[in-house]
PDB file of C-alpha atoms in Angstrom:
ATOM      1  CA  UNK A   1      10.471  77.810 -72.863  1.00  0.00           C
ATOM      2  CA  UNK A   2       9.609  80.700 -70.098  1.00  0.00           C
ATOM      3  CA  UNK A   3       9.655  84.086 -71.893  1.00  0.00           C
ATOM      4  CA  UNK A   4      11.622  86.686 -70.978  1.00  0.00           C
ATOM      5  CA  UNK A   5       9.283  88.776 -68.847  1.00  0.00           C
ATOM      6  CA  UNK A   6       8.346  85.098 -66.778  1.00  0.00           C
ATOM      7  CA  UNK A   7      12.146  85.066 -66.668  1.00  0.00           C
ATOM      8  CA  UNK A   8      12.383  88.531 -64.779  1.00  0.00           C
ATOM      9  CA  UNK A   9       9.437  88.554 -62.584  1.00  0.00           C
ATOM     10  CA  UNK A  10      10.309  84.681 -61.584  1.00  0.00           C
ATOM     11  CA  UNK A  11      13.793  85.486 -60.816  1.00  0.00           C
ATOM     12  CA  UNK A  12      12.736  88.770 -58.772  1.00  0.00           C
ATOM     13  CA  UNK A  13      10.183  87.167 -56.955  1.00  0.00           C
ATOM     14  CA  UNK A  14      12.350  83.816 -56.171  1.00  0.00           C
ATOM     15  CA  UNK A  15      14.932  86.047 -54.818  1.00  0.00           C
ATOM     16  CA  UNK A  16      12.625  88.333 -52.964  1.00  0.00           C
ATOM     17  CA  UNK A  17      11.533  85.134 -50.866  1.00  0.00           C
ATOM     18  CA  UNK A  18      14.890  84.204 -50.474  1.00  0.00           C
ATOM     19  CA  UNK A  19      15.693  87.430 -48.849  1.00  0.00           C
ATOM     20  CA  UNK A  20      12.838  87.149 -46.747  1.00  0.00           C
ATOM     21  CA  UNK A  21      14.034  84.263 -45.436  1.00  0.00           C
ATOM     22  CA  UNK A  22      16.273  86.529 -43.455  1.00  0.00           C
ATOM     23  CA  UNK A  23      13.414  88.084 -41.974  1.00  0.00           C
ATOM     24  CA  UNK A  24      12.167  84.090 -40.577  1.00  0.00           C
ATOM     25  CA  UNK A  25      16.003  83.373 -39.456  1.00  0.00           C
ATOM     26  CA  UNK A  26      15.850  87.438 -36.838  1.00  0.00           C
ATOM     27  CA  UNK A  27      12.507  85.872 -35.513  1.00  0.00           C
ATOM     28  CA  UNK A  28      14.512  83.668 -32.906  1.00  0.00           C
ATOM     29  CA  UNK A  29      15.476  86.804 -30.828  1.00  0.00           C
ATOM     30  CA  UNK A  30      12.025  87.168 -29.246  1.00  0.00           C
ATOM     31  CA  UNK A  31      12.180  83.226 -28.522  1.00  0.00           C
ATOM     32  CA  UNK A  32      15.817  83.289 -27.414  1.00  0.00           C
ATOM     33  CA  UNK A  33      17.727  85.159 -25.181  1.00  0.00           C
ATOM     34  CA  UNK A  34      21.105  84.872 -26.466  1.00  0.00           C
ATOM     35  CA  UNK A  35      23.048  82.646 -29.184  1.00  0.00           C
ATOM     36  CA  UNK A  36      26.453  81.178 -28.376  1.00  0.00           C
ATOM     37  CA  UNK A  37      29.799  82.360 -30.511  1.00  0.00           C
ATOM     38  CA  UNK A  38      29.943  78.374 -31.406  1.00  0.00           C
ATOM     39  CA  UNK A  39      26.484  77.893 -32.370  1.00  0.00           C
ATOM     40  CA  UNK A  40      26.613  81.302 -34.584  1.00  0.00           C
ATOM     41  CA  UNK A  41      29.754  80.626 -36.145  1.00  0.00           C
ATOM     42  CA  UNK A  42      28.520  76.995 -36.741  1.00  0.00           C
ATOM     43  CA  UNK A  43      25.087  77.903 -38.646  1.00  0.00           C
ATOM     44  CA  UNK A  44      27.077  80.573 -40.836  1.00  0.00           C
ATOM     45  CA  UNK A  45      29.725  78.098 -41.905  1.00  0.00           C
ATOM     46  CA  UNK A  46      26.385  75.358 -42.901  1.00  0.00           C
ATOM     47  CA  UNK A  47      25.343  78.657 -44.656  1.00  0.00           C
ATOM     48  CA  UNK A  48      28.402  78.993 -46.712  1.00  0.00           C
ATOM     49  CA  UNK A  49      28.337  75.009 -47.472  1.00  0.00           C
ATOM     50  CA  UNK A  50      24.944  76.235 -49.102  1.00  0.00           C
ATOM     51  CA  UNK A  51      26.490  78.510 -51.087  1.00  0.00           C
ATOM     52  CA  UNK A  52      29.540  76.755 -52.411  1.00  0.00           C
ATOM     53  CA  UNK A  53      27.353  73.398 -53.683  1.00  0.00           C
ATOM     54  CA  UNK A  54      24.878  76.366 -55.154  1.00  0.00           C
ATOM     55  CA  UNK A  55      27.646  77.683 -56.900  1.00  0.00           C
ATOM     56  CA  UNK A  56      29.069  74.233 -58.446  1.00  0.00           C
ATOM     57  CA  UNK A  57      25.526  72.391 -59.274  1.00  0.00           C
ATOM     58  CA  UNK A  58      23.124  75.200 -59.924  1.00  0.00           C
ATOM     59  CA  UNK A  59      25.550  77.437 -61.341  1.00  0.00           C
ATOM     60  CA  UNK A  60      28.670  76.322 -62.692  1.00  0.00           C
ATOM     61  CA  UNK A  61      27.624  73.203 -64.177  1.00  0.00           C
ATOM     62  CA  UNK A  62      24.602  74.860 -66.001  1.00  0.00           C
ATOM     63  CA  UNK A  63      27.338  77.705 -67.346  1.00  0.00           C
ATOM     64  CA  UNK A  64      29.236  74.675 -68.644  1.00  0.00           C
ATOM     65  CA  UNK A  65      26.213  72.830 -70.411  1.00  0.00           C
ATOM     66  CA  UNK A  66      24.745  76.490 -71.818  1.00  0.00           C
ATOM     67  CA  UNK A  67      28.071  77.408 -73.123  1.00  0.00           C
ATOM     68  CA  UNK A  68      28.359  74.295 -74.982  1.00  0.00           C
ATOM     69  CA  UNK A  69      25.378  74.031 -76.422  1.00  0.00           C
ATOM     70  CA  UNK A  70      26.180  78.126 -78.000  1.00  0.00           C
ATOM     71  CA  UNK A  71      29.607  77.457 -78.928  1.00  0.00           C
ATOM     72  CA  UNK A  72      29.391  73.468 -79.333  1.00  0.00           C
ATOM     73  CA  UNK A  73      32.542  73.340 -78.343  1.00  0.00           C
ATOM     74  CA  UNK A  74      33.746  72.437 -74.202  1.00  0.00           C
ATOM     75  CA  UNK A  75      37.240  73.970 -73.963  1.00  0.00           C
ATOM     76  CA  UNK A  76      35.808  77.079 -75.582  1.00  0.00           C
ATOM     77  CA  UNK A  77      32.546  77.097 -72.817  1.00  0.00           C
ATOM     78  CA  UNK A  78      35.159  76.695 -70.249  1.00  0.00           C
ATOM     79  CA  UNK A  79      37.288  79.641 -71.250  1.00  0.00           C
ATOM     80  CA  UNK A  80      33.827  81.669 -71.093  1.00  0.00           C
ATOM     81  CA  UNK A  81      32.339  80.160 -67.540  1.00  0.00           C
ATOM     82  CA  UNK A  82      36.161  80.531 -66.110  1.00  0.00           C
ATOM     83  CA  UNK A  83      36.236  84.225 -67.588  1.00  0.00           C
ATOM     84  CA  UNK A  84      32.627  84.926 -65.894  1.00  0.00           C
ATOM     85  CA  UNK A  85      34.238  83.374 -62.632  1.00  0.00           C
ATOM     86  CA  UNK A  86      37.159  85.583 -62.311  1.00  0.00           C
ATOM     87  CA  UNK A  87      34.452  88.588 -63.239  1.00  0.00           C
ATOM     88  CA  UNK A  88      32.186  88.261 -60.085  1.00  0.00           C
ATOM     89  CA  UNK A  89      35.392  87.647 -58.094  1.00  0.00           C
ATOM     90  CA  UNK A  90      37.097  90.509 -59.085  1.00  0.00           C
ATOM     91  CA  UNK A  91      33.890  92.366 -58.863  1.00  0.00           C
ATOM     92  CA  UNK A  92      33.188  92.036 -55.755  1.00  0.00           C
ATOM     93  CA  UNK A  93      36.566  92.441 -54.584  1.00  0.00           C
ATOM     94  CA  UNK A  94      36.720  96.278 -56.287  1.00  0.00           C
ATOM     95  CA  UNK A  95      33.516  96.638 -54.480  1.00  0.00           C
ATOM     96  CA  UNK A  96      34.573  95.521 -51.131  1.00  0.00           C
ATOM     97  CA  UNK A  97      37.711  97.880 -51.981  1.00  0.00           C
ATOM     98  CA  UNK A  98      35.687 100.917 -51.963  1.00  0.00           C
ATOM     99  CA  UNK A  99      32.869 100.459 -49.604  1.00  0.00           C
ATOM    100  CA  UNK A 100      33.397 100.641 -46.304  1.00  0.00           C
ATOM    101  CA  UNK A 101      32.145  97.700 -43.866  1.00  0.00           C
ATOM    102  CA  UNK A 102      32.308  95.588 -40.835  1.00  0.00           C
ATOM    103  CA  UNK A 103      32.267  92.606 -39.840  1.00  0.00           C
ATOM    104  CA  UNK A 104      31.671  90.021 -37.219  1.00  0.00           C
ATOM    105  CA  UNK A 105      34.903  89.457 -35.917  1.00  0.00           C
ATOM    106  CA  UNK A 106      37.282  90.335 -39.017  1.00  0.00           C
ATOM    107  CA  UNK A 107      36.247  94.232 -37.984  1.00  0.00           C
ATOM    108  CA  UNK A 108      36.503  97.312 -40.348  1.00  0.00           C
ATOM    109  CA  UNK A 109      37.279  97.058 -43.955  1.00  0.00           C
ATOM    110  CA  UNK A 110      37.138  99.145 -47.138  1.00  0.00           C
ATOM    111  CA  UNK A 111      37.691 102.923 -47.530  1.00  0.00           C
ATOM    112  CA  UNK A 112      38.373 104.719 -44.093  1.00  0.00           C
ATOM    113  CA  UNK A 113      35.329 106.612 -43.726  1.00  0.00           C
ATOM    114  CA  UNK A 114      35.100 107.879 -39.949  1.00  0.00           C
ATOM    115  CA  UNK A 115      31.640 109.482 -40.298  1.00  0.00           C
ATOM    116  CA  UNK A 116      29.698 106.273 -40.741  1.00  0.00           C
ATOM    117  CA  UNK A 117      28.536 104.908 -37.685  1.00  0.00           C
ATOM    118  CA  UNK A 118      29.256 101.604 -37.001  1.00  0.00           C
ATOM    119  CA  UNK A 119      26.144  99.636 -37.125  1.00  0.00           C
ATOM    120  CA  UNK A 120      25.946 101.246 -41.029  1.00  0.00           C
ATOM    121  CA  UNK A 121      29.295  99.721 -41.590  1.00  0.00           C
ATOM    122  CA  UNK A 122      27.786  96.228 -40.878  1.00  0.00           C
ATOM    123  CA  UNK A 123      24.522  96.475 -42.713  1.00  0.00           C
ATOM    124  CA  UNK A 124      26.509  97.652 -45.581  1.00  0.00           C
ATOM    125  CA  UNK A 125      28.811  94.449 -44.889  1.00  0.00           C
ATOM    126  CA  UNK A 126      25.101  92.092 -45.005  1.00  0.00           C
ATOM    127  CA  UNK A 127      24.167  93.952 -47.767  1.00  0.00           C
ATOM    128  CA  UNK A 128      27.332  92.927 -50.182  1.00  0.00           C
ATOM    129  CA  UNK A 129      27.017  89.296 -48.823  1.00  0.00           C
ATOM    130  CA  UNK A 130      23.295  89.722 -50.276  1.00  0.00           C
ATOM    131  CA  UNK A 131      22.982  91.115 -53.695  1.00  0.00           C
ATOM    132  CA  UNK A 132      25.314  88.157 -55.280  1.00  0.00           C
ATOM    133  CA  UNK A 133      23.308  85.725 -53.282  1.00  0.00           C
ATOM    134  CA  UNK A 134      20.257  87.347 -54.994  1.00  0.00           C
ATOM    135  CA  UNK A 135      21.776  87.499 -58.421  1.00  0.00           C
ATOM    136  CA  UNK A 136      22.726  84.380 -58.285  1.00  0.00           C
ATOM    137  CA  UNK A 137      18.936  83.022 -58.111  1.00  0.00           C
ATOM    138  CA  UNK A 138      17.723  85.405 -60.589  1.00  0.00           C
ATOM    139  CA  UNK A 139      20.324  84.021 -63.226  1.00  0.00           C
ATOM    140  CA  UNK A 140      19.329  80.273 -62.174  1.00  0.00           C
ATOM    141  CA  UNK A 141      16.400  80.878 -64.072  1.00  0.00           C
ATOM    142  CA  UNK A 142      18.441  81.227 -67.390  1.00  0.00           C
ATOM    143  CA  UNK A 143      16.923  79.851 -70.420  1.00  0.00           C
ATOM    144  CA  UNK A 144      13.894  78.938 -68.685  1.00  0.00           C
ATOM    145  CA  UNK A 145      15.312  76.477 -66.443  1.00  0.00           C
ATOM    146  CA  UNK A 146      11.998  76.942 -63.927  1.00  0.00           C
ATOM    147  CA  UNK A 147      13.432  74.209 -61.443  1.00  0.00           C
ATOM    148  CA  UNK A 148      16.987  75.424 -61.317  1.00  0.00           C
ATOM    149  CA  UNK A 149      16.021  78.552 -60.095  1.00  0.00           C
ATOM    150  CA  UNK A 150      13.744  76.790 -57.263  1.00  0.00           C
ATOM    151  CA  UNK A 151      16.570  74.904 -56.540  1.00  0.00           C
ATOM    152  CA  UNK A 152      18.551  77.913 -55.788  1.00  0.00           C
ATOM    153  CA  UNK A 153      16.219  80.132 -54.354  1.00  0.00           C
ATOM    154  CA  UNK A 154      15.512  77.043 -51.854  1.00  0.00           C
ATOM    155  CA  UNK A 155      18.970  76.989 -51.005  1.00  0.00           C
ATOM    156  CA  UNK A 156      19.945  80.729 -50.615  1.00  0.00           C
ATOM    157  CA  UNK A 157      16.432  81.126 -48.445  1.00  0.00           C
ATOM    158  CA  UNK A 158      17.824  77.714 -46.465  1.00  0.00           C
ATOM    159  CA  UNK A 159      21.312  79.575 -45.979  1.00  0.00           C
ATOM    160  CA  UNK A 160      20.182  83.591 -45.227  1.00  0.00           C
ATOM    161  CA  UNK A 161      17.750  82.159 -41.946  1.00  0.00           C
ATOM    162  CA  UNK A 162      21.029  81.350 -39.694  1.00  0.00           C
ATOM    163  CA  UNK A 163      22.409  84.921 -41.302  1.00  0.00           C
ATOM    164  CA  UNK A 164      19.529  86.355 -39.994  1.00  0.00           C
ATOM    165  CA  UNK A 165      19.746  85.005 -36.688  1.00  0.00           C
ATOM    166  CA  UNK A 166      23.331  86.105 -36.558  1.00  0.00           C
ATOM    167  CA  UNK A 167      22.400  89.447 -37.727  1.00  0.00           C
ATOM    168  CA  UNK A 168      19.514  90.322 -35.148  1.00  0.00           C
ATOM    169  CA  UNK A 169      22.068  88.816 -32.375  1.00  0.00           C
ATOM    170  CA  UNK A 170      24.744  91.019 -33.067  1.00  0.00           C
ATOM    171  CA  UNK A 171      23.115  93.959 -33.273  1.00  0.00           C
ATOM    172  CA  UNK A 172      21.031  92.809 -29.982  1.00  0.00           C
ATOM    173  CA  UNK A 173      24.308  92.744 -28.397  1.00  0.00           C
ATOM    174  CA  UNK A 174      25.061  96.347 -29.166  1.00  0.00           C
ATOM    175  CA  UNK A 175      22.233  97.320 -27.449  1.00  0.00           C
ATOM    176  CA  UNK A 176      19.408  98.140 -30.147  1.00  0.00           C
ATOM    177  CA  UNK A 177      16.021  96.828 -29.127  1.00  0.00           C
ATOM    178  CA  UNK A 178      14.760  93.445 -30.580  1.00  0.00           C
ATOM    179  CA  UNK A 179      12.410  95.013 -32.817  1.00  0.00           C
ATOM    180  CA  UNK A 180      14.876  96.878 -34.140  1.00  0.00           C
ATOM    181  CA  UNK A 181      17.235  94.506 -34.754  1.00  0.00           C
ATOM    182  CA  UNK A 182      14.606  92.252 -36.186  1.00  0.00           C
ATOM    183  CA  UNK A 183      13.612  95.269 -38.557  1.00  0.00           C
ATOM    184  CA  UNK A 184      17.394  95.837 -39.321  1.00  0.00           C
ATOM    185  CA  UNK A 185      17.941  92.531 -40.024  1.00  0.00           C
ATOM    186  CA  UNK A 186      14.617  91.661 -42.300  1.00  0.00           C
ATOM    187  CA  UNK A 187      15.833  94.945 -44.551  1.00  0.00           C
ATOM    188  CA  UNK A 188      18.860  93.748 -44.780  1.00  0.00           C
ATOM    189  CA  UNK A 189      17.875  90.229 -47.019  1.00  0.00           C
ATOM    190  CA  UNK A 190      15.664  93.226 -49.595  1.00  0.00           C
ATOM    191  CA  UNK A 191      19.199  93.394 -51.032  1.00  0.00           C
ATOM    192  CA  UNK A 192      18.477  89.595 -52.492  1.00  0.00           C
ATOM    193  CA  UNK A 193      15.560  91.224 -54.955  1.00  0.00           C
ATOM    194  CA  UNK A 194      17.337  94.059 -56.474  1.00  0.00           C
ATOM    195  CA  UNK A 195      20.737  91.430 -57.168  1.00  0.00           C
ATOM    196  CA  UNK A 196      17.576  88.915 -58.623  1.00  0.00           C
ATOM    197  CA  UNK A 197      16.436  91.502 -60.800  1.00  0.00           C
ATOM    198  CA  UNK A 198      19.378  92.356 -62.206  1.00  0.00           C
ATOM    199  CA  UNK A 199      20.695  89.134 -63.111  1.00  0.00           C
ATOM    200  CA  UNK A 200      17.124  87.944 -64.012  1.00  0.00           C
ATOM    201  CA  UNK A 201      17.241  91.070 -66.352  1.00  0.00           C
ATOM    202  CA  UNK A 202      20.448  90.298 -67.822  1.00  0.00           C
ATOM    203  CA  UNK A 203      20.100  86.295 -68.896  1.00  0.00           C
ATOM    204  CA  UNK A 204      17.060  87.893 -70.431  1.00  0.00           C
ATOM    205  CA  UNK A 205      18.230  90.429 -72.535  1.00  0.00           C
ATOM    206  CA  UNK A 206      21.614  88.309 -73.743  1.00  0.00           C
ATOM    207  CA  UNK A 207      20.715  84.449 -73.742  1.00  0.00           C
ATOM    208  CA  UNK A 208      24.579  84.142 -75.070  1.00  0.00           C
ATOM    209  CA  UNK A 209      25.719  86.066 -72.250  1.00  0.00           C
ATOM    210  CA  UNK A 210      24.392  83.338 -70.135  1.00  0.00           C
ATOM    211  CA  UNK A 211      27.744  81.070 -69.730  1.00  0.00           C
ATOM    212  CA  UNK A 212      29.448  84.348 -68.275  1.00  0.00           C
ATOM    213  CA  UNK A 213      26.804  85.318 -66.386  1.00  0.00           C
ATOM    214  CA  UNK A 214      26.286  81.616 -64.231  1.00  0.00           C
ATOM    215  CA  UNK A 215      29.951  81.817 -64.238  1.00  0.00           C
ATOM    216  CA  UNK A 216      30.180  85.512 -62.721  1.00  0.00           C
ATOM    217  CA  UNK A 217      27.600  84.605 -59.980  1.00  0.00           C
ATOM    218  CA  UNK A 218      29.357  81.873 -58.583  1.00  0.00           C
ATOM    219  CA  UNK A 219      32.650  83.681 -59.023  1.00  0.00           C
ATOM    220  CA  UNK A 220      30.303  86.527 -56.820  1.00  0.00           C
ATOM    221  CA  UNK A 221      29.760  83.937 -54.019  1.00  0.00           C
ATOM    222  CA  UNK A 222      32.759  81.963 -54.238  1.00  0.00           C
ATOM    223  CA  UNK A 223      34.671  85.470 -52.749  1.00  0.00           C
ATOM    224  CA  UNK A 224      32.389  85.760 -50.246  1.00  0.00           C
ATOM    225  CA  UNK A 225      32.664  82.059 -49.044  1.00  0.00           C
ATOM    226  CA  UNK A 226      36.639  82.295 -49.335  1.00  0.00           C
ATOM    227  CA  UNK A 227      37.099  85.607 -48.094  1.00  0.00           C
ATOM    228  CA  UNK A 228      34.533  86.742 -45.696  1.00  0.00           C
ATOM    229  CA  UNK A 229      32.679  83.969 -44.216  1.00  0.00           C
ATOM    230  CA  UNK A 230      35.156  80.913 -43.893  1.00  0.00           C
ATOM    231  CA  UNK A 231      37.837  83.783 -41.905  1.00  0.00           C
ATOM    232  CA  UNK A 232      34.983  84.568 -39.658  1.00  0.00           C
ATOM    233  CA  UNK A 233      33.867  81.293 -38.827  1.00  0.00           C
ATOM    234  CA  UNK A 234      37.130  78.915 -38.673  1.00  0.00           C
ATOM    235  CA  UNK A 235      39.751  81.453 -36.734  1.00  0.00           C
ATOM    236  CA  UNK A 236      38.259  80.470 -33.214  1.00  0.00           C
ATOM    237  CA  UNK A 237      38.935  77.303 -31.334  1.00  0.00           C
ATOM    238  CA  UNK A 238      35.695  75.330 -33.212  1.00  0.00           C
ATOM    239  CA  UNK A 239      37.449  75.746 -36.542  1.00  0.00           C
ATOM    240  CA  UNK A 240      36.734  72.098 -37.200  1.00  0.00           C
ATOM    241  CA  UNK A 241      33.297  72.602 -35.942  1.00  0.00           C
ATOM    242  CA  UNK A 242      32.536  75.103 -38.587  1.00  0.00           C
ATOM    243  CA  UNK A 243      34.216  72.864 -41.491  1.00  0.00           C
ATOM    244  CA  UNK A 244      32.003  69.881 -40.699  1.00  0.00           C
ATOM    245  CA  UNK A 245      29.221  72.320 -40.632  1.00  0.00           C
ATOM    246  CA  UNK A 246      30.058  73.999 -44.083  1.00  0.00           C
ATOM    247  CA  UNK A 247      30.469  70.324 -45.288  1.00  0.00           C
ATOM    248  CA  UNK A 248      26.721  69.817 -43.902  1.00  0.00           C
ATOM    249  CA  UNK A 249      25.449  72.686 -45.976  1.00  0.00           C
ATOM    250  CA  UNK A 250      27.333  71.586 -48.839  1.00  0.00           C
ATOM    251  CA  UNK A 251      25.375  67.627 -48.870  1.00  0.00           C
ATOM    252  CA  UNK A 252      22.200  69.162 -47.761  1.00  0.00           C
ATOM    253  CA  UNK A 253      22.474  71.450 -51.224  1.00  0.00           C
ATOM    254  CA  UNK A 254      23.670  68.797 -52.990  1.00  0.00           C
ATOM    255  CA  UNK A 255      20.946  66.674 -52.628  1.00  0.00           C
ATOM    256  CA  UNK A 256      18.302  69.341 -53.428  1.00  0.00           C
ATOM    257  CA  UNK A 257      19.621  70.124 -56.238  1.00  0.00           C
ATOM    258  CA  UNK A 258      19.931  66.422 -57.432  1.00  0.00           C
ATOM    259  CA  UNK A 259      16.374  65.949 -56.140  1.00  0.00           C
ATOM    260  CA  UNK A 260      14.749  69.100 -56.768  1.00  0.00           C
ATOM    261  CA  UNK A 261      16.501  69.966 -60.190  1.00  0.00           C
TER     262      UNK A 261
END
């Protein structure tokens, strides 16, 4: 069994790699000169197919099986996993209530602050989509389960290199300078560590919290899949484009997780 400080610095640095990641996926705007709507709405949607089979078999599924094995009995686990669920969700939602943020194509959301330039208002957007995502690997190392959190890391670092790419692009487009938009996006995947230490920090100080807190990561990153990234990606003419993609992500997670884990 990993102890409790492993726990925290494994699920820190996990997630700090992850968010790196984002860093590898900006790197294509000094090789490319532009990106296609398609081909960025495309590599987001695989990204969120990454997400949603992270959140079934590397989070909800080990919520289930912890939550059992403290309570011993399944209805009971459920109630606690579903609870955690609905937690992140409605988390995330209160936070995305109060902080203002753009987005791709959905535009402004969140409190009406006038002030905040725009560019701001989209790193602040990146930022939310982040933390959960790095949460979410720091609590896949719950009760030492070493090659869950792999799994996960692998597949949040696998999903934030085409949200890198679309990152650096968009703020290429409104004229900042590739290295800055590199820079800007790179910064923006340090979110990942500070959500992995946190949630790395919690499974370790409460192993019975653990059921909720599986449950409230994928709750985190199921409302970002449902309502951030599948509304920007599926409301052009390539809709089914982007749900073939998703579906991509989804299998390619899916079978690191069954051969990783």
């Amino acid at each position: 069994m990993t102890s409790d400080i492993s726990i925290v610095w494994l699920g820190t640095l996990a997630s700090l790699f992850a968010g790196l990641a984002t860093g590898l996926g900006a790197l294509a705007i000094f090789l490319v000169r532009t990106v296609s709507h398609q081909f960025r709405d495309g590599m987001l949607a695989a990204a969120a197919g990454v997400m949603l089979a992270a959140s079934f078999f590397s989070l909800l599924l080990p919520g289930l099986e912890y939550g059992e094995q403290i309570t011993g009995q399944a209805w009971s686990s459920a109630l606690i996993v579903i609870f955690g669920v609905l937690s992140g969700a409605f988390a995330l939602l209160f936070v995305h209530q109060k902080l203002p943020h753009q987005h791709f194509e959905l535009g402004r959301e969140g409190a009406d602050i006038s002030y905040i330039r725009g560019i701001w208002l989209f790193i602040i957007a990146i930022t939310l989509h982040n933390f959960p995502e790095g949460m979410a690997v720091g609590v896949g190392f719950a009760g030492g389960d070493v090659n869950n959190g792999y799994v996960l890391a692998t597949g949040i670092g696998l999903q934030n290199i085409p949200e890198g790419l679309a990152v650096a692009f968009s703020l290429l487009a409104i004229d900042y300078s590739r290295f800055k938009a590199f820079g800007i996006a790179l910064l923006t995947g340090l979110a990942e560590p500070l959500g992995g230490l946190f949630g790395a920090t919690l499974v370790s100080l409460a192993e019975p919290l653990m059921p909720w807190t599986l449950g409230f990561a994928a709750g985190a990153m199921l409302f970002i899949i449902s309502n951030e990234i599948i509304p920007e990606t599926h409301h052009q003419q390539w809709k089914i484009m982007s749900t073939f993609c998703l579906l991509g992500g989804f299998v390619v997670m899916m079978f690191l997780d069954a051969t990783l884990g």
